[in-house]
PDB file of C-alpha atoms in Angstrom:
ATOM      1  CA  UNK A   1       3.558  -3.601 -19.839  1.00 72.00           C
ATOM      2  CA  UNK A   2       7.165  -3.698 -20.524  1.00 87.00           C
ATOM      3  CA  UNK A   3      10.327  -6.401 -19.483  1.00 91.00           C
ATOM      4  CA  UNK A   4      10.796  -4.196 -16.509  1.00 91.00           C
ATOM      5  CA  UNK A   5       7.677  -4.226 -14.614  1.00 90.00           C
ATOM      6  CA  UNK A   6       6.451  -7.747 -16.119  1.00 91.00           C
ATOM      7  CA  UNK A   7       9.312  -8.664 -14.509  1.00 92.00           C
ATOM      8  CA  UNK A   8       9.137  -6.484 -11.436  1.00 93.00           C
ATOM      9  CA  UNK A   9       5.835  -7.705 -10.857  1.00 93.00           C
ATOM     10  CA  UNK A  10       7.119 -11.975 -11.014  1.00 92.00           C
ATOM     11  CA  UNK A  11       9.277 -11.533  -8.831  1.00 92.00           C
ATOM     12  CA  UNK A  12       6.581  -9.738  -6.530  1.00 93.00           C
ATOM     13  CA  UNK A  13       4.329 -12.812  -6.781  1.00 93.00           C
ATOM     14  CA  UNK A  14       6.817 -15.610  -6.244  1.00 91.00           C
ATOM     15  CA  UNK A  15       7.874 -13.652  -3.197  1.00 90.00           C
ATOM     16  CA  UNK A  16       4.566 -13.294  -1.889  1.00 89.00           C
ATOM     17  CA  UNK A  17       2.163 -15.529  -3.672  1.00 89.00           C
ATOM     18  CA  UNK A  18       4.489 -18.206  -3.923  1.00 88.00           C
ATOM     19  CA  UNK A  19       3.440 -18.306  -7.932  1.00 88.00           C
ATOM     20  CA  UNK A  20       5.918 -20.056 -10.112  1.00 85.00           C
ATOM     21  CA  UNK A  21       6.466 -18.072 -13.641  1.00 87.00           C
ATOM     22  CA  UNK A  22       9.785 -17.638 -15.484  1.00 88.00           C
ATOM     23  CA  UNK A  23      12.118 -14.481 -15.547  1.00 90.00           C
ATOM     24  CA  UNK A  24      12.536 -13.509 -18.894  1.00 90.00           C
ATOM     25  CA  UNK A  25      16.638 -12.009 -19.338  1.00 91.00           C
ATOM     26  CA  UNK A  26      17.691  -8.268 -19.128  1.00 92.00           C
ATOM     27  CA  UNK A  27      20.397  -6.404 -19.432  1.00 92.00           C
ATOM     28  CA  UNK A  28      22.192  -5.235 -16.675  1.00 91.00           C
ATOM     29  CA  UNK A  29      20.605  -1.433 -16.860  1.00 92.00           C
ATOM     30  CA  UNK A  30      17.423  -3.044 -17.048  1.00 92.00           C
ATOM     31  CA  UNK A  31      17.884  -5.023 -13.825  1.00 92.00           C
ATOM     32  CA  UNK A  32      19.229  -1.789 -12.376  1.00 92.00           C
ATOM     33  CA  UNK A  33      16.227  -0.347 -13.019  1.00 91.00           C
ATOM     34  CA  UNK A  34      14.605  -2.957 -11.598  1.00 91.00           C
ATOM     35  CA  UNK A  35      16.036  -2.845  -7.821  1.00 91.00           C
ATOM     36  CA  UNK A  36      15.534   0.308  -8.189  1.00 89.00           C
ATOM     37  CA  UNK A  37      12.171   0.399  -7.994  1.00 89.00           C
ATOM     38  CA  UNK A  38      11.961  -2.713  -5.580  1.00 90.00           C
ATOM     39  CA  UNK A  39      13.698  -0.166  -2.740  1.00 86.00           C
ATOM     40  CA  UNK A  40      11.124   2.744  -3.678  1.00 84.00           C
ATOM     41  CA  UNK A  41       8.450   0.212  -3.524  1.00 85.00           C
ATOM     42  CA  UNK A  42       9.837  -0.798  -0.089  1.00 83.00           C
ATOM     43  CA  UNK A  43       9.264  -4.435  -0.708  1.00 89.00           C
ATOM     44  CA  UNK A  44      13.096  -5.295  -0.486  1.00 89.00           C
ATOM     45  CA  UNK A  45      12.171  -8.526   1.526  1.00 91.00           C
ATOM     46  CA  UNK A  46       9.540  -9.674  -0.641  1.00 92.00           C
ATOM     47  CA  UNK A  47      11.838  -9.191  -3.792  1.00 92.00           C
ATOM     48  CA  UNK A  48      14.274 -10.834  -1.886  1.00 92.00           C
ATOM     49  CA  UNK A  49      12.195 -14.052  -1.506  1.00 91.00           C
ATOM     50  CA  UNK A  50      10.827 -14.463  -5.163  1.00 91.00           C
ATOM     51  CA  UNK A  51      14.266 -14.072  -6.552  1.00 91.00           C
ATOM     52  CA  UNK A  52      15.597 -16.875  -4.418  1.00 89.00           C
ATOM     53  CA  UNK A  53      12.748 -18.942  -4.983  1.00 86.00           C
ATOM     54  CA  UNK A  54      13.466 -17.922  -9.036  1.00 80.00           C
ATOM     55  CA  UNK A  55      17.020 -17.952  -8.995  1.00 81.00           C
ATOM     56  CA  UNK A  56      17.446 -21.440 -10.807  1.00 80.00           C
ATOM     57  CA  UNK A  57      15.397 -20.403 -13.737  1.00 79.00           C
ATOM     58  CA  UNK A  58      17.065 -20.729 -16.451  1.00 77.00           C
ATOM     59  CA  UNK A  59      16.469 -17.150 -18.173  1.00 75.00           C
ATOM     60  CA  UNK A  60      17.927 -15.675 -14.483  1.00 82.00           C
ATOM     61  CA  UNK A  61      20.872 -13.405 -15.127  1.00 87.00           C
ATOM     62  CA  UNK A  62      20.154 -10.860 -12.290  1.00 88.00           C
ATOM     63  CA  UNK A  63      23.825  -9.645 -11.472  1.00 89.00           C
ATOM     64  CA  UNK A  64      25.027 -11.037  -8.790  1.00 88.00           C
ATOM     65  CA  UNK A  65      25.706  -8.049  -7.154  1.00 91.00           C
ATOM     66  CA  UNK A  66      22.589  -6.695  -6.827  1.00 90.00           C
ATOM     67  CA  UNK A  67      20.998  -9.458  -5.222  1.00 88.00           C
ATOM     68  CA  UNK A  68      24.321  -8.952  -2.615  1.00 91.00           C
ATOM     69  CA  UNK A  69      22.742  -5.444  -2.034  1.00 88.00           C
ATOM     70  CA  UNK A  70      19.462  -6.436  -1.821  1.00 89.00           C
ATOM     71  CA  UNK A  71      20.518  -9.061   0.817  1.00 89.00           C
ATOM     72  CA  UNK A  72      21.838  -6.473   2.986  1.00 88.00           C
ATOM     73  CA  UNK A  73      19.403  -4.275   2.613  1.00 83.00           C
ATOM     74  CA  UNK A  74      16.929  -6.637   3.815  1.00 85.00           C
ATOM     75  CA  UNK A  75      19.506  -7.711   6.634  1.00 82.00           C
ATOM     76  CA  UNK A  76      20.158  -4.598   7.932  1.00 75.00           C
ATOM     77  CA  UNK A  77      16.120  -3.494   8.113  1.00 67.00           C
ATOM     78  CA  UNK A  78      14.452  -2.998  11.172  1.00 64.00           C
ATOM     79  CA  UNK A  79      12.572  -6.149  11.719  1.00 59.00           C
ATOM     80  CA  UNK A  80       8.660  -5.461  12.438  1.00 53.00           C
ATOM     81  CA  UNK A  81       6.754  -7.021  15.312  1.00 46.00           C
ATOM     82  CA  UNK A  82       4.786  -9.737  14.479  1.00 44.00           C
ATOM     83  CA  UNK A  83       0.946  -8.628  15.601  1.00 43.00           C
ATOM     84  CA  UNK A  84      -0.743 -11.107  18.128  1.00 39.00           C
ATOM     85  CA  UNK A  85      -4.387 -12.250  16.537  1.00 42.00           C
ATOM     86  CA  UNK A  86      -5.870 -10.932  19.867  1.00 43.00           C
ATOM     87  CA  UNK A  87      -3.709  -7.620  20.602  1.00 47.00           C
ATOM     88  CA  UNK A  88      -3.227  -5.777  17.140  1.00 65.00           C
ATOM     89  CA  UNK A  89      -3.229  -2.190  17.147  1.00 79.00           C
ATOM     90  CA  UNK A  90      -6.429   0.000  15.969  1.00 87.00           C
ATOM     91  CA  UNK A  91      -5.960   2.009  12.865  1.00 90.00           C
ATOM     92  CA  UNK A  92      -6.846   5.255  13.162  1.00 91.00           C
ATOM     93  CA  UNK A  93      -8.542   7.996  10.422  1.00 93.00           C
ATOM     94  CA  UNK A  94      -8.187  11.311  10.071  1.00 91.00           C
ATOM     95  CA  UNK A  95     -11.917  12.548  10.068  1.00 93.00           C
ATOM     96  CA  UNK A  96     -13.137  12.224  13.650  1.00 94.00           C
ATOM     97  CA  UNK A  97     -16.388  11.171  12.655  1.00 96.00           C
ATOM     98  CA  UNK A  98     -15.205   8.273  10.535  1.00 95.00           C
ATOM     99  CA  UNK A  99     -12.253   7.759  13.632  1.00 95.00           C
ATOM    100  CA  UNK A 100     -15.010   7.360  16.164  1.00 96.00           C
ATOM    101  CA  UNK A 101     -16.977   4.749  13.660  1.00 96.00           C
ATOM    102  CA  UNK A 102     -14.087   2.696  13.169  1.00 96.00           C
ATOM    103  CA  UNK A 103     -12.961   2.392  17.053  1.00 95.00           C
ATOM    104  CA  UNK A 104     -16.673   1.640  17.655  1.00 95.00           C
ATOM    105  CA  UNK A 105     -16.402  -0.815  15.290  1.00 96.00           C
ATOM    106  CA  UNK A 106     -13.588  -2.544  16.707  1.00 95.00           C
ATOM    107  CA  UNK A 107     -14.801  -2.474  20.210  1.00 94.00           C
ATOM    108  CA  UNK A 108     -18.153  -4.229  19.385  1.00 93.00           C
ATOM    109  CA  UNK A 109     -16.527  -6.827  17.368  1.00 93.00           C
ATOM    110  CA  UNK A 110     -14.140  -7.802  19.918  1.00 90.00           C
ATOM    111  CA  UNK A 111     -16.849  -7.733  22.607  1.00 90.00           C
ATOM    112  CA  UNK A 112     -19.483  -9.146  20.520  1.00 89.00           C
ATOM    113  CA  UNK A 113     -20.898 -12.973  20.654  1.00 91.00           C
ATOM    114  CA  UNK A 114     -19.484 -13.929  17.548  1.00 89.00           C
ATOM    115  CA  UNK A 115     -16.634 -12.090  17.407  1.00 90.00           C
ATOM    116  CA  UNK A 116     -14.183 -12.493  14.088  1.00 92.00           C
ATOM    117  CA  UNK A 117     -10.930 -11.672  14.672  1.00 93.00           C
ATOM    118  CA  UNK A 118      -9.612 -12.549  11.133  1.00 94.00           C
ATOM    119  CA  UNK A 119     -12.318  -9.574   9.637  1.00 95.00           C
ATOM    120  CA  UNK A 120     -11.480  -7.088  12.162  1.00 95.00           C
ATOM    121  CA  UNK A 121      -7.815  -7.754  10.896  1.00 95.00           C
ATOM    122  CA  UNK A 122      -8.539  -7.418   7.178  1.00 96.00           C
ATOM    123  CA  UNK A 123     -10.169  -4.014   7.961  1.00 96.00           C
ATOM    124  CA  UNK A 124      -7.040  -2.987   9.697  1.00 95.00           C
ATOM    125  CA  UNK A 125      -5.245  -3.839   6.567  1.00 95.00           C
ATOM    126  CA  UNK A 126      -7.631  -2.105   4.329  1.00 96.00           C
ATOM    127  CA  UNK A 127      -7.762   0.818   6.606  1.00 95.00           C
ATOM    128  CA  UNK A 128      -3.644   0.761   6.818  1.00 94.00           C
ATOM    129  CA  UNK A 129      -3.096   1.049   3.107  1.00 94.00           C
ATOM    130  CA  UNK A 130      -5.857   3.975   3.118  1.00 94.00           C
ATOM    131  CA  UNK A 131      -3.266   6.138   5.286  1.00 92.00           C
ATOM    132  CA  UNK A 132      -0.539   5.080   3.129  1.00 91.00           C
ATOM    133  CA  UNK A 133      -2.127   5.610   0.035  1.00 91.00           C
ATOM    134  CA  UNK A 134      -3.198   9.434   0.635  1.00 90.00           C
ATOM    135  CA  UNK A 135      -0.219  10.278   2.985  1.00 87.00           C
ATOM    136  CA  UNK A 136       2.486   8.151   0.298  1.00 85.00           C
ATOM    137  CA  UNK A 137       0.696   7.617  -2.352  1.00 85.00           C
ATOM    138  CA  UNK A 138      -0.043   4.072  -3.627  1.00 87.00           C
ATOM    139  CA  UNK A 139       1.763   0.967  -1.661  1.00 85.00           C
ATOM    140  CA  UNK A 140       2.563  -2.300  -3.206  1.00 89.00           C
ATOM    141  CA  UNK A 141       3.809  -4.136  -0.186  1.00 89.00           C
ATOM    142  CA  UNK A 142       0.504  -3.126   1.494  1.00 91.00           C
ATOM    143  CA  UNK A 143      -1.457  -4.370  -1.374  1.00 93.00           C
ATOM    144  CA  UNK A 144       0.616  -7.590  -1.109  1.00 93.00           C
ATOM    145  CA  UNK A 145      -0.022  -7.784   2.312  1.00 93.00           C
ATOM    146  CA  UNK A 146      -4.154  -7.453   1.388  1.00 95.00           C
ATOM    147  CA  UNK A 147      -2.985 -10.722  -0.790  1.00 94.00           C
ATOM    148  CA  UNK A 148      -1.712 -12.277   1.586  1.00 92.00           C
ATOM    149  CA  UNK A 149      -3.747 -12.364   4.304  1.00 95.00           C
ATOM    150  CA  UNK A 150      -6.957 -13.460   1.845  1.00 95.00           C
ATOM    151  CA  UNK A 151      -4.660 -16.571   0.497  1.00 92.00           C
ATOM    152  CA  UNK A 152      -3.780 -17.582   3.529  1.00 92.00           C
ATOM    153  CA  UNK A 153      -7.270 -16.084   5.803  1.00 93.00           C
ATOM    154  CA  UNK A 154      -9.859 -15.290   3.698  1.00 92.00           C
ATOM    155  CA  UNK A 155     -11.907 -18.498   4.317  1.00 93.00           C
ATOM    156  CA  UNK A 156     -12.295 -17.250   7.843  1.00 95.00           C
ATOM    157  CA  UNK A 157     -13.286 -13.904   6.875  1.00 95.00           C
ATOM    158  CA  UNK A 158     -17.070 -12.982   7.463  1.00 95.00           C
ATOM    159  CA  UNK A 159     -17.255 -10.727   4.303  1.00 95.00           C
ATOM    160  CA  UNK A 160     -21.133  -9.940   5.184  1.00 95.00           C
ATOM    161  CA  UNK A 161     -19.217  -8.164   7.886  1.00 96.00           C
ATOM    162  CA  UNK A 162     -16.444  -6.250   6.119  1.00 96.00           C
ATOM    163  CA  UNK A 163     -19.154  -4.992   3.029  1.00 96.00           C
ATOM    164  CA  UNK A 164     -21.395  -3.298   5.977  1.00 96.00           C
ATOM    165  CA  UNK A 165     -17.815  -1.733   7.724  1.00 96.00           C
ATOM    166  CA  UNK A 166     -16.760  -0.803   4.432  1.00 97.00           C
ATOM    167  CA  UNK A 167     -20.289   1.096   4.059  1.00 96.00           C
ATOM    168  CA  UNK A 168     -20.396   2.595   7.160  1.00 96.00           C
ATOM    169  CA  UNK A 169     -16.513   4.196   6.849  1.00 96.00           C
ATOM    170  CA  UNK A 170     -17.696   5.281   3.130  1.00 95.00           C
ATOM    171  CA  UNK A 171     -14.700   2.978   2.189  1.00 95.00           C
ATOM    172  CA  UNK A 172     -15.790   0.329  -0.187  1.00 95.00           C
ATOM    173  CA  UNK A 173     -14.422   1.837  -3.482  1.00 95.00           C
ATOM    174  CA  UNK A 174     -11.362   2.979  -1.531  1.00 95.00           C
ATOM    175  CA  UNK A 175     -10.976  -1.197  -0.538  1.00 96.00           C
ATOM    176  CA  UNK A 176     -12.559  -1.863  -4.523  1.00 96.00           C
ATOM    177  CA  UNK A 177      -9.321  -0.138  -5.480  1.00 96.00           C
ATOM    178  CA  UNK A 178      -6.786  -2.422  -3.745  1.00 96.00           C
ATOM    179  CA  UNK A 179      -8.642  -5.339  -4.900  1.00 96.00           C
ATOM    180  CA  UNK A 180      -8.590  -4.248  -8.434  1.00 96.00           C
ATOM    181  CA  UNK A 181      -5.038  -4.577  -8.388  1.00 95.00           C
ATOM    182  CA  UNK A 182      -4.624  -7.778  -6.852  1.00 95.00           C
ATOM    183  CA  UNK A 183      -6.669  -8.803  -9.920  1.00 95.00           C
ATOM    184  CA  UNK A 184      -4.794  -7.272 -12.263  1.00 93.00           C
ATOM    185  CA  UNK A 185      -1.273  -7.027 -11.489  1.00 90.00           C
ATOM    186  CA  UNK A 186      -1.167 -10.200  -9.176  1.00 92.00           C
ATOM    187  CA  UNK A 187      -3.386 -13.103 -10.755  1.00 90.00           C
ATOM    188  CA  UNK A 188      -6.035 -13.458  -8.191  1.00 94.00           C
ATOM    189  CA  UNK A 189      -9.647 -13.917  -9.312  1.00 93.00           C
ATOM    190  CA  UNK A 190     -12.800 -11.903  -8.384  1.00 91.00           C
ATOM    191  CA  UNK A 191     -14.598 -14.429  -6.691  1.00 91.00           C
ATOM    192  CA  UNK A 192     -11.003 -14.514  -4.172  1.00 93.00           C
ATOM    193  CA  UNK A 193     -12.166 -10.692  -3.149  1.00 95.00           C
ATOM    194  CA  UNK A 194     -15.362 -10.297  -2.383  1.00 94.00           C
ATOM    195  CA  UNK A 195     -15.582  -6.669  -1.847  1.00 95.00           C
ATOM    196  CA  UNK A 196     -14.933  -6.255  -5.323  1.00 95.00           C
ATOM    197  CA  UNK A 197     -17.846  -5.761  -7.255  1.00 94.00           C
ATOM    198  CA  UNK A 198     -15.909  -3.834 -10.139  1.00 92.00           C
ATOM    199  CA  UNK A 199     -12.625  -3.511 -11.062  1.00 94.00           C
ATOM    200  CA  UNK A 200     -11.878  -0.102 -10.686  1.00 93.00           C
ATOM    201  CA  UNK A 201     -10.840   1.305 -14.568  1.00 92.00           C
ATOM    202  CA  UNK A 202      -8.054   3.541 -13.126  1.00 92.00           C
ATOM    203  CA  UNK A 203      -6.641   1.063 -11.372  1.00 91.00           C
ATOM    204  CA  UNK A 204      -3.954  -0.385 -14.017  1.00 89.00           C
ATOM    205  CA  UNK A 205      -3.229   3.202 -14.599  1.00 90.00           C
ATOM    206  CA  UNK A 206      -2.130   3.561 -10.909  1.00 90.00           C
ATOM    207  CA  UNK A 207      -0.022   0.924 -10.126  1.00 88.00           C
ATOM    208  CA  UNK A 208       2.040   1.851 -13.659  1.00 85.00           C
ATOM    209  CA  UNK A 209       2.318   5.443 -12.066  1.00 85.00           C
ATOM    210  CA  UNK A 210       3.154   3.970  -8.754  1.00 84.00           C
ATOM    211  CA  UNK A 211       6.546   1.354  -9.994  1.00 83.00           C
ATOM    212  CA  UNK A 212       7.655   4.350 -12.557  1.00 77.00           C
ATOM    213  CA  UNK A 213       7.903   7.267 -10.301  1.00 72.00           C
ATOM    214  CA  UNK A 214      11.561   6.361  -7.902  1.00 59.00           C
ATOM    215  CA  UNK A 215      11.026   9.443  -6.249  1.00 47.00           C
ATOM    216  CA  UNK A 216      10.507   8.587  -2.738  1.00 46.00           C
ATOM    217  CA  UNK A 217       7.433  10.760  -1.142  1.00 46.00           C
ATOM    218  CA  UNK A 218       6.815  11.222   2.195  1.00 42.00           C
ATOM    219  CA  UNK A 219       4.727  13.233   4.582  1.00 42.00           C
ATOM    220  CA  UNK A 220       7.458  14.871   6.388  1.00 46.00           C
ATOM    221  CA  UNK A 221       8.566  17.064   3.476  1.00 49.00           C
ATOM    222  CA  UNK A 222       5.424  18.759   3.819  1.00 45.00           C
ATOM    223  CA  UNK A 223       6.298  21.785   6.772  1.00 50.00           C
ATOM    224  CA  UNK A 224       5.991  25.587   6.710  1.00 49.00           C
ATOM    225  CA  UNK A 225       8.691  27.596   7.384  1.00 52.00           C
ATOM    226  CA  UNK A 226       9.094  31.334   8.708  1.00 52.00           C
ATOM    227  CA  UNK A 227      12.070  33.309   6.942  1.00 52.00           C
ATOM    228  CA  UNK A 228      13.801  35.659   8.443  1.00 54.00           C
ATOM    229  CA  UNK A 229      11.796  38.724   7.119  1.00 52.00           C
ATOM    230  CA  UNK A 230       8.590  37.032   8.742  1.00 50.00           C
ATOM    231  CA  UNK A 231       7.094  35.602   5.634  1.00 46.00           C
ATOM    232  CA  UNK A 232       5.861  31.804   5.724  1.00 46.00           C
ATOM    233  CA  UNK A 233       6.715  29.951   2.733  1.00 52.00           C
ATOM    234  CA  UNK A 234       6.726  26.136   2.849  1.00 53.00           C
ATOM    235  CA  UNK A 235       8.390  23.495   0.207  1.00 51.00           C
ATOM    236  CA  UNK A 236       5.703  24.107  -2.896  1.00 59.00           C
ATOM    237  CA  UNK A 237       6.394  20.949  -5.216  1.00 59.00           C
ATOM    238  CA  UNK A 238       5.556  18.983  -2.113  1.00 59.00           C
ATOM    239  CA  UNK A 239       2.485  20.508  -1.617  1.00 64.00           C
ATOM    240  CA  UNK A 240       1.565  20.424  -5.022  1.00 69.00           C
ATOM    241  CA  UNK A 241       2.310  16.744  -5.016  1.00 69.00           C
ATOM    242  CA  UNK A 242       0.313  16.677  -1.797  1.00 70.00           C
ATOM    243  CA  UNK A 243      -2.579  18.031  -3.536  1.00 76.00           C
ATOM    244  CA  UNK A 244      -2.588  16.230  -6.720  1.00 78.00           C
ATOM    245  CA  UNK A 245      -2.340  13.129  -4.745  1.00 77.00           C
ATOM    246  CA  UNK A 246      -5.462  14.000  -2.844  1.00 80.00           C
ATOM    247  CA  UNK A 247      -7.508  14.581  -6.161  1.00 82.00           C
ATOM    248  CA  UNK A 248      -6.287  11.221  -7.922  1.00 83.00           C
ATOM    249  CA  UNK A 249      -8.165   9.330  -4.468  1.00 89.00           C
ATOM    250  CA  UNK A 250     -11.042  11.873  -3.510  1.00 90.00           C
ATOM    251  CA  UNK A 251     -13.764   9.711  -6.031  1.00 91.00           C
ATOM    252  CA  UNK A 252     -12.738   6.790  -3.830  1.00 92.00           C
ATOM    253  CA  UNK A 253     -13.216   7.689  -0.334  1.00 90.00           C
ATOM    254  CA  UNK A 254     -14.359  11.719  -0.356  1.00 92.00           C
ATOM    255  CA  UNK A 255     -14.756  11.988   3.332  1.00 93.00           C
ATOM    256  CA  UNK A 256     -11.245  10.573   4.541  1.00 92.00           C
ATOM    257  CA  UNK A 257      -9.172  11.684   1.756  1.00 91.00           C
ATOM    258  CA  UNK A 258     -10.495  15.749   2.544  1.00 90.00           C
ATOM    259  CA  UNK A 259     -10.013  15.635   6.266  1.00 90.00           C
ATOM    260  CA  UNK A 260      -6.833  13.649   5.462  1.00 85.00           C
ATOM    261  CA  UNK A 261      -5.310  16.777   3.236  1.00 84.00           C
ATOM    262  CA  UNK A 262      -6.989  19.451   5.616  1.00 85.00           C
ATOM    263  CA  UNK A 263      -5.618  17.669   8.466  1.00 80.00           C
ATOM    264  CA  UNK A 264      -1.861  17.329   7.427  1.00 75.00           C
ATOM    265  CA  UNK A 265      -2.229  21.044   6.214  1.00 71.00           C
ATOM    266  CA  UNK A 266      -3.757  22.150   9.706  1.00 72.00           C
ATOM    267  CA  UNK A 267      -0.519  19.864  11.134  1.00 66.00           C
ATOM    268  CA  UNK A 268       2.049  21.984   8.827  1.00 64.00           C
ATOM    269  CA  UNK A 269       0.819  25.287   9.937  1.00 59.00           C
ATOM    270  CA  UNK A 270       0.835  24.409  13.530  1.00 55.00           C
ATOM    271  CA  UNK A 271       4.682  23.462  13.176  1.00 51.00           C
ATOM    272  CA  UNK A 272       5.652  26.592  11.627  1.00 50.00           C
ATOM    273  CA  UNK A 273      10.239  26.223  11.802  1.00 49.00           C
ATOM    274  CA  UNK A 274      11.763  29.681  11.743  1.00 44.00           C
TER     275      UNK A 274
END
C-alpha cells in the first residue's frame, strides 16, 4: 500500500474509530491526491474529524488550504436525519422474493417477544451497503458505518440472529465481504465480526480499486435514449461499467446482484428520453 492510501486510510480510522496513529509527510500533490479521493469516497465529514483529531502530529503538513475546503464542504452538506432506534426505515431489495423475506423479517422482529432492535439495525446497514455496492460500486463510509455501529453496538447484537437473516436473504458472503475489510483496511479483529467466518481473498483487491478510481459512478447515468431517426441507443461505457460491476459481486450474493442489474435495465428501458 502506498503513502497515499496508508495515509488515506489513518485518517479514516481516527475519524471514525477514534484510533490514534501518526501521519507520515507528503508533498503537496500527494495530499491533493488525497482529498481527492476523500470527496469521491464521500466521507468528507469523517476525513474531516480524523484530521482534526491528527492535526498536532508532528509529521502533519496537510496544506492548510485544503483542510479550508474540506471544512466547507462538510459545512455546506445536507445534514442527514438522525434514525430513531424504534422508527428507522426498512431497506428494500430488488428481487421480490428476497424483498418480501426481508420485510417479513423486520415485521416479526419488531413484533416478536424478544425483539432486538440493535440486530434489526445492523441488517439495515448490511442490507444498505448491498444497494450501494451493486448500484455505486464499493462504499467506504458505509463500511465505516458497519464499524461503527459494532464498536459502539455490537455487544447488544444477537448474532445467532443476523447469521440465520443473512442465510435466509442468501447474503452472508455479501456481509463476509464488508467485514473482510474492516479487518483489513481498518484494524478490527475477527472475533469483533462474527459473521465473518473467512476473510474474503478479493477483498484487499477491492477496496484498492475502490480509493484509486476518482471517477464518480452513479446510477442515473444509466438511461436509454431515442434519436431522432427512432433508434435507441443509451450511454455504453456506463453500461459496460454497469455490467462489469455486477460480475465483480455476483459470487457474493447471486440472487440480489441479477435482479439488481435486470431491474435497473428493465428501469432504463421503461424511461426511454427522446
Amino acid at each position: 500500500m502506498n503513502i497515499i492510501n496508508r495515509n488515506f486510510f489513518r485518517i479514516l480510522r481516527a475519524g471514525a474509530l477514534d484510533e490514534n496513529e501518526p501521519l507520515e509527510p507528503m508533498s503537496e500533490f500527494k495530499w491533493n491526491r488525497l482529498f481527492q479521493m476523500i470527496k469521491s469516497q464521500n466521507v468528507s465529514a469523517i476525513a474531516l474529524e480524523g484530521i482534526q483529531a491528527r492535526r498536532d502530529d508532528e509529521n502533519n503538513n496537510i496544506p492548510s488550504e485544503l483542510v479550508a475546503e474540506l471544512q466547507a464542504c462538510v459545512y455546506e452538506a445536507p445534514k442527514t436525519k438522525t434514525q430513531h432506534a424504534h422508527s428507522f426505515e426498512v431497506p428494500s431489495l430488488s428481487n421480490p422474493i428476497l424483498d418480501h423475506k426481508l420485510k417479513k423479517i423486520f415485521n416479526n422482529e419488531r413484533h416478536s417477544i424478544d425483539t432486538n432492535i440493535d440486530s434489526l439495525r445492523l441488517l439495515g446497514i448490511i442490507i444498505d451497503n448491498v444497494q450501494t455496492i451493486l448500484n455505486k460500486g464499493m462504499s467506504l463510509g458505509g463500511v465505516l458505518e458497519l464499524g461503527k455501529f459494532l464498536r459502539t453496538r455490537g455487544d447488544k447484537v444477537d448474532f445467532v440472529k443476523i447469521d440465520n437473516w443473512l442465510q435466509a436473504l442468501h447474503m452472508r458472503r455479501m456481509a463476509q465481504l464488508q467485514g473482510s475489510i474492516l479487518i483489513l483496511v481498518f484494524n478490527f479483529e475477527q472475533d469483533e465480526i462474527p459473521f465473518v467466518n473467512n476473510i474474503e481473498p478479493s477483498a484487499g483487491k477491492i477496496i484498492l480499486r475502490t480509493v484509486t478510481n476518482l471517477a464518480t459512478d452513479t446510477a442515473e447515468e444509466w438511461h436509454f435514449r431515442q434519436g431522432r431517426s427512432g433508434f435507441v441507443r443509451n450511454n455504453s461505457a456506463v453500461l459496460r461499467r454497469n455490467l462489469r460491476r455486477s460480475l465483480r459481486y455476483i459470487a457474493y450474493a447471486p440472487i440480489e446482484t441479477t435482479s439488481n442489474f435486470v431491474s435497473n435495465f428493465a428501469r432504463s428501458l421503461s424511461e426511454i428520453e427522446e
